[in-house]
PDB file of C-alpha atoms and ligand atoms in Angstrom:
ATOM      1  CA  UNK A   1      38.202 101.050 180.371  1.00 88.00           C
ATOM      2  CA  UNK A   2      40.784  98.287 180.849  1.00 95.00           C
ATOM      3  CA  UNK A   3      40.002  94.742 179.865  1.00 96.00           C
ATOM      4  CA  UNK A   4      41.720  91.463 180.690  1.00 97.00           C
ATOM      5  CA  UNK A   5      44.112  90.229 178.016  1.00 97.00           C
ATOM      6  CA  UNK A   6      46.695  87.487 177.878  1.00 98.00           C
ATOM      7  CA  UNK A   7      49.805  88.025 175.812  1.00 98.00           C
ATOM      8  CA  UNK A   8      52.445  85.407 175.115  1.00 98.00           C
ATOM      9  CA  UNK A   9      55.821  87.070 174.792  1.00 98.00           C
ATOM     10  CA  UNK A  10      59.070  85.170 174.344  1.00 98.00           C
ATOM     11  CA  UNK A  11      57.332  81.977 175.419  1.00 98.00           C
ATOM     12  CA  UNK A  12      55.913  83.396 178.655  1.00 98.00           C
ATOM     13  CA  UNK A  13      52.210  84.059 179.167  1.00 98.00           C
ATOM     14  CA  UNK A  14      51.228  87.361 180.826  1.00 98.00           C
ATOM     15  CA  UNK A  15      47.742  88.049 182.209  1.00 98.00           C
ATOM     16  CA  UNK A  16      47.220  91.789 181.885  1.00 98.00           C
ATOM     17  CA  UNK A  17      44.584  94.510 182.182  1.00 98.00           C
ATOM     18  CA  UNK A  18      44.841  96.635 179.054  1.00 98.00           C
ATOM     19  CA  UNK A  19      43.089  99.572 177.488  1.00 97.00           C
ATOM     20  CA  UNK A  20      41.666  98.196 174.203  1.00 97.00           C
ATOM     21  CA  UNK A  21      43.450 100.980 172.334  1.00 97.00           C
ATOM     22  CA  UNK A  22      46.910 100.352 173.757  1.00 98.00           C
ATOM     23  CA  UNK A  23      49.569  99.383 171.235  1.00 98.00           C
ATOM     24  CA  UNK A  24      51.470  96.129 171.412  1.00 98.00           C
ATOM     25  CA  UNK A  25      54.629  98.192 171.934  1.00 98.00           C
ATOM     26  CA  UNK A  26      53.241 100.029 174.969  1.00 98.00           C
ATOM     27  CA  UNK A  27      51.780  96.829 176.428  1.00 98.00           C
ATOM     28  CA  UNK A  28      55.103  95.013 176.154  1.00 98.00           C
ATOM     29  CA  UNK A  29      57.190  97.932 177.405  1.00 98.00           C
ATOM     30  CA  UNK A  30      54.915  99.376 180.093  1.00 98.00           C
ATOM     31  CA  UNK A  31      52.670  96.534 181.279  1.00 98.00           C
ATOM     32  CA  UNK A  32      55.175  93.684 180.923  1.00 98.00           C
ATOM     33  CA  UNK A  33      58.381  95.656 181.434  1.00 98.00           C
ATOM     34  CA  UNK A  34      60.362  94.400 178.436  1.00 98.00           C
ATOM     35  CA  UNK A  35      61.951  97.624 177.206  1.00 98.00           C
ATOM     36  CA  UNK A  36      64.263  96.278 174.510  1.00 98.00           C
ATOM     37  CA  UNK A  37      61.872  97.297 171.719  1.00 98.00           C
ATOM     38  CA  UNK A  38      62.100 101.035 171.186  1.00 98.00           C
ATOM     39  CA  UNK A  39      59.647 103.775 170.317  1.00 98.00           C
ATOM     40  CA  UNK A  40      61.088 105.971 167.596  1.00 97.00           C
ATOM     41  CA  UNK A  41      58.385 107.533 165.438  1.00 98.00           C
ATOM     42  CA  UNK A  42      55.237 105.849 166.857  1.00 97.00           C
ATOM     43  CA  UNK A  43      53.930 105.944 163.281  1.00 97.00           C
ATOM     44  CA  UNK A  44      55.179 102.844 161.381  1.00 97.00           C
ATOM     45  CA  UNK A  45      58.077 104.747 159.840  1.00 97.00           C
ATOM     46  CA  UNK A  46      61.272 103.700 161.624  1.00 98.00           C
ATOM     47  CA  UNK A  47      61.086 100.023 162.650  1.00 98.00           C
ATOM     48  CA  UNK A  48      62.608 100.592 166.096  1.00 98.00           C
ATOM     49  CA  UNK A  49      59.570  98.929 167.708  1.00 98.00           C
ATOM     50  CA  UNK A  50      59.598  95.825 165.516  1.00 98.00           C
ATOM     51  CA  UNK A  51      58.600  92.479 167.024  1.00 98.00           C
ATOM     52  CA  UNK A  52      57.860  89.085 165.531  1.00 98.00           C
ATOM     53  CA  UNK A  53      54.210  88.073 165.582  1.00 98.00           C
ATOM     54  CA  UNK A  54      53.915  84.377 164.797  1.00 98.00           C
ATOM     55  CA  UNK A  55      57.342  84.743 163.185  1.00 97.00           C
ATOM     56  CA  UNK A  56      56.519  87.751 160.992  1.00 97.00           C
ATOM     57  CA  UNK A  57      57.925  91.224 161.721  1.00 98.00           C
ATOM     58  CA  UNK A  58      55.376  93.895 162.645  1.00 98.00           C
ATOM     59  CA  UNK A  59      55.680  97.493 163.785  1.00 98.00           C
ATOM     60  CA  UNK A  60      54.409  97.056 167.313  1.00 98.00           C
ATOM     61  CA  UNK A  61      53.715 100.801 167.711  1.00 98.00           C
ATOM     62  CA  UNK A  62      50.925 100.481 165.155  1.00 98.00           C
ATOM     63  CA  UNK A  63      49.536  97.134 166.238  1.00 98.00           C
ATOM     64  CA  UNK A  64      46.889  96.785 168.915  1.00 98.00           C
ATOM     65  CA  UNK A  65      47.946  94.635 171.839  1.00 98.00           C
ATOM     66  CA  UNK A  66      44.502  92.992 171.849  1.00 97.00           C
ATOM     67  CA  UNK A  67      45.130  91.740 168.301  1.00 97.00           C
ATOM     68  CA  UNK A  68      48.163  89.827 169.558  1.00 98.00           C
ATOM     69  CA  UNK A  69      46.123  87.666 171.932  1.00 98.00           C
ATOM     70  CA  UNK A  70      46.523  83.986 171.125  1.00 97.00           C
ATOM     71  CA  UNK A  71      49.620  84.657 169.027  1.00 98.00           C
ATOM     72  CA  UNK A  72      53.352  84.295 169.715  1.00 98.00           C
ATOM     73  CA  UNK A  73      55.154  87.574 170.233  1.00 98.00           C
ATOM     74  CA  UNK A  74      58.944  87.644 170.101  1.00 98.00           C
ATOM     75  CA  UNK A  75      60.928  90.694 171.133  1.00 98.00           C
ATOM     76  CA  UNK A  76      64.653  91.319 170.984  1.00 98.00           C
ATOM     77  CA  UNK A  77      64.892  89.912 174.517  1.00 97.00           C
ATOM     78  CA  UNK A  78      63.711  86.574 173.137  1.00 98.00           C
ATOM     79  CA  UNK A  79      66.531  86.206 170.613  1.00 98.00           C
ATOM     80  CA  UNK A  80      69.285  85.371 173.089  1.00 96.00           C
ATOM     81  CA  UNK A  81      69.481  82.036 174.873  1.00 94.00           C
ATOM     82  CA  UNK A  82      69.746  83.186 178.484  1.00 91.00           C
ATOM     83  CA  UNK A  83      73.072  85.030 178.744  1.00 92.00           C
ATOM     84  CA  UNK A  84      74.214  83.609 175.396  1.00 96.00           C
ATOM     85  CA  UNK A  85      73.714  86.129 172.593  1.00 97.00           C
ATOM     86  CA  UNK A  86      72.265  84.876 169.311  1.00 97.00           C
ATOM     87  CA  UNK A  87      74.722  84.636 166.378  1.00 97.00           C
ATOM     88  CA  UNK A  88      73.135  87.742 164.818  1.00 97.00           C
ATOM     89  CA  UNK A  89      73.621  89.723 167.997  1.00 97.00           C
ATOM     90  CA  UNK A  90      77.286  88.700 168.197  1.00 97.00           C
ATOM     91  CA  UNK A  91      77.746  89.559 164.520  1.00 97.00           C
ATOM     92  CA  UNK A  92      76.258  93.053 164.989  1.00 97.00           C
ATOM     93  CA  UNK A  93      78.890  93.660 167.664  1.00 96.00           C
ATOM     94  CA  UNK A  94      81.726  92.136 165.616  1.00 96.00           C
ATOM     95  CA  UNK A  95      80.935  94.128 162.460  1.00 96.00           C
ATOM     96  CA  UNK A  96      80.254  97.413 164.266  1.00 93.00           C
ATOM     97  CA  UNK A  97      76.571  97.242 163.320  1.00 94.00           C
ATOM     98  CA  UNK A  98      75.688  98.983 166.575  1.00 95.00           C
ATOM     99  CA  UNK A  99      76.389 102.636 167.257  1.00 95.00           C
ATOM    100  CA  UNK A 100      73.864 104.285 169.606  1.00 96.00           C
ATOM    101  CA  UNK A 101      71.840 101.058 169.509  1.00 96.00           C
ATOM    102  CA  UNK A 102      68.385 102.596 169.238  1.00 97.00           C
ATOM    103  CA  UNK A 103      67.568 100.923 165.930  1.00 98.00           C
ATOM    104  CA  UNK A 104      69.303  97.667 166.844  1.00 98.00           C
ATOM    105  CA  UNK A 105      66.370  95.735 168.386  1.00 98.00           C
ATOM    106  CA  UNK A 106      64.246  96.323 165.297  1.00 98.00           C
ATOM    107  CA  UNK A 107      67.124  95.551 162.943  1.00 98.00           C
ATOM    108  CA  UNK A 108      67.757  92.266 164.744  1.00 98.00           C
ATOM    109  CA  UNK A 109      64.083  91.322 164.531  1.00 98.00           C
ATOM    110  CA  UNK A 110      63.932  92.033 160.777  1.00 98.00           C
ATOM    111  CA  UNK A 111      67.199  90.202 160.156  1.00 98.00           C
ATOM    112  CA  UNK A 112      66.029  87.213 162.197  1.00 98.00           C
ATOM    113  CA  UNK A 113      62.830  86.988 160.150  1.00 98.00           C
ATOM    114  CA  UNK A 114      64.839  87.242 156.925  1.00 98.00           C
ATOM    115  CA  UNK A 115      67.304  84.477 157.787  1.00 98.00           C
ATOM    116  CA  UNK A 116      64.507  82.152 158.863  1.00 97.00           C
ATOM    117  CA  UNK A 117      62.905  82.386 155.422  1.00 96.00           C
ATOM    118  CA  UNK A 118      66.033  83.021 153.331  1.00 97.00           C
ATOM    119  CA  UNK A 119      69.136  81.591 155.006  1.00 96.00           C
ATOM    120  CA  UNK A 120      71.520  82.813 152.295  1.00 95.00           C
ATOM    121  CA  UNK A 121      70.381  86.285 151.205  1.00 97.00           C
ATOM    122  CA  UNK A 122      72.280  88.555 148.838  1.00 96.00           C
ATOM    123  CA  UNK A 123      73.323  92.022 149.971  1.00 95.00           C
ATOM    124  CA  UNK A 124      70.355  93.444 148.080  1.00 96.00           C
ATOM    125  CA  UNK A 125      67.970  91.018 149.768  1.00 97.00           C
ATOM    126  CA  UNK A 126      69.360  91.994 153.161  1.00 98.00           C
ATOM    127  CA  UNK A 127      68.947  95.687 152.339  1.00 97.00           C
ATOM    128  CA  UNK A 128      65.385  95.090 151.148  1.00 98.00           C
ATOM    129  CA  UNK A 129      64.498  93.130 154.286  1.00 98.00           C
ATOM    130  CA  UNK A 130      65.883  95.942 156.452  1.00 98.00           C
ATOM    131  CA  UNK A 131      64.338  98.732 154.398  1.00 97.00           C
ATOM    132  CA  UNK A 132      61.684  99.348 157.065  1.00 97.00           C
ATOM    133  CA  UNK A 133      64.347  99.908 159.711  1.00 98.00           C
ATOM    134  CA  UNK A 134      65.967 103.324 159.868  1.00 97.00           C
ATOM    135  CA  UNK A 135      69.347 103.924 161.458  1.00 97.00           C
ATOM    136  CA  UNK A 136      70.042 107.557 162.356  1.00 95.00           C
ATOM    137  CA  UNK A 137      73.695 106.677 162.924  1.00 95.00           C
ATOM    138  CA  UNK A 138      73.850 105.401 159.317  1.00 82.00           C
ATOM    139  CA  UNK A 139      75.579 102.171 160.242  1.00 81.00           C
ATOM    140  CA  UNK A 140      74.016 100.208 157.399  1.00 94.00           C
ATOM    141  CA  UNK A 141      77.277  98.814 155.995  1.00 95.00           C
ATOM    142  CA  UNK A 142      78.194  96.995 159.178  1.00 96.00           C
ATOM    143  CA  UNK A 143      74.636  95.803 159.670  1.00 97.00           C
ATOM    144  CA  UNK A 144      74.466  94.232 156.206  1.00 97.00           C
ATOM    145  CA  UNK A 145      77.903  92.655 156.700  1.00 96.00           C
ATOM    146  CA  UNK A 146      76.777  91.242 160.047  1.00 97.00           C
ATOM    147  CA  UNK A 147      73.694  89.593 158.536  1.00 98.00           C
ATOM    148  CA  UNK A 148      75.691  88.195 155.612  1.00 97.00           C
ATOM    149  CA  UNK A 149      78.320  86.789 157.996  1.00 97.00           C
ATOM    150  CA  UNK A 150      75.694  84.791 159.864  1.00 97.00           C
ATOM    151  CA  UNK A 151      74.298  83.547 156.557  1.00 94.00           C
ATOM    152  CA  UNK A 152      77.837  82.472 155.636  1.00 92.00           C
ATOM    153  CA  UNK A 153      78.019  80.383 158.794  1.00 90.00           C
ATOM    154  CA  UNK A 154      80.038  82.631 161.103  1.00 80.00           C
ATOM    155  CA  UNK A 155      78.795  82.452 164.667  1.00 70.00           C
TER     156      UNK A 155
HETATM  157  S1  LIG B   1      58.217 103.374 166.607  1.00 78.98           S
HETATM  158 FE1  LIG B   1      57.139 101.907 165.435  1.00 78.98          FE
HETATM  159  S2  LIG B   1      57.795 102.182 163.417  1.00 78.98           S
HETATM  160 FE2  LIG B   1      58.786 103.781 164.542  1.00 78.98          FE
HETATM  161  S1  LIG B   2      72.838 102.609 165.747  1.00 78.98           S
HETATM  162 FE1  LIG B   2      71.988 104.562 166.253  1.00 78.98          FE
HETATM  163  S2  LIG B   2      70.113 104.597 165.167  1.00 78.98           S
HETATM  164 FE2  LIG B   2      71.113 102.867 164.438  1.00 78.98          FE
END
């Protein structure tokens, strides 16, 4: 049976009626309509669904929406400033870090969390931070270069 729940996503508060078992990913995609976060494996394996929860990356497919009440959720839609892409998003385009794009929202979320805590990561630190994000197009080289370029001050 559905229950009332309020989720705060990208700074906006949404009053919803949710099944207590619904995942954060399904709540954000289906109840709120923000479809940037993707469902790949639905089993905490691929990172395509990643969102920031109070600034920390979580696999939203394996996180109950009800557990996100009272916390700040950030999705890939929240990274840009209106029509202005975030530096990381521009860098992914510049360094060909996007192929089909399915992994990209999760990659951007992980990379954002990394740069907030470690603004000048090594290549290995970038790879470690992105190790929970799988890219079937195997575009890892461009992705790592994109993150390093933002750390180096390119925008
Ligand atoms: S869809 Fe959540 S980790 Fe793959
Ligand atoms: S760009 Fe296609 S899965 Fe990564």
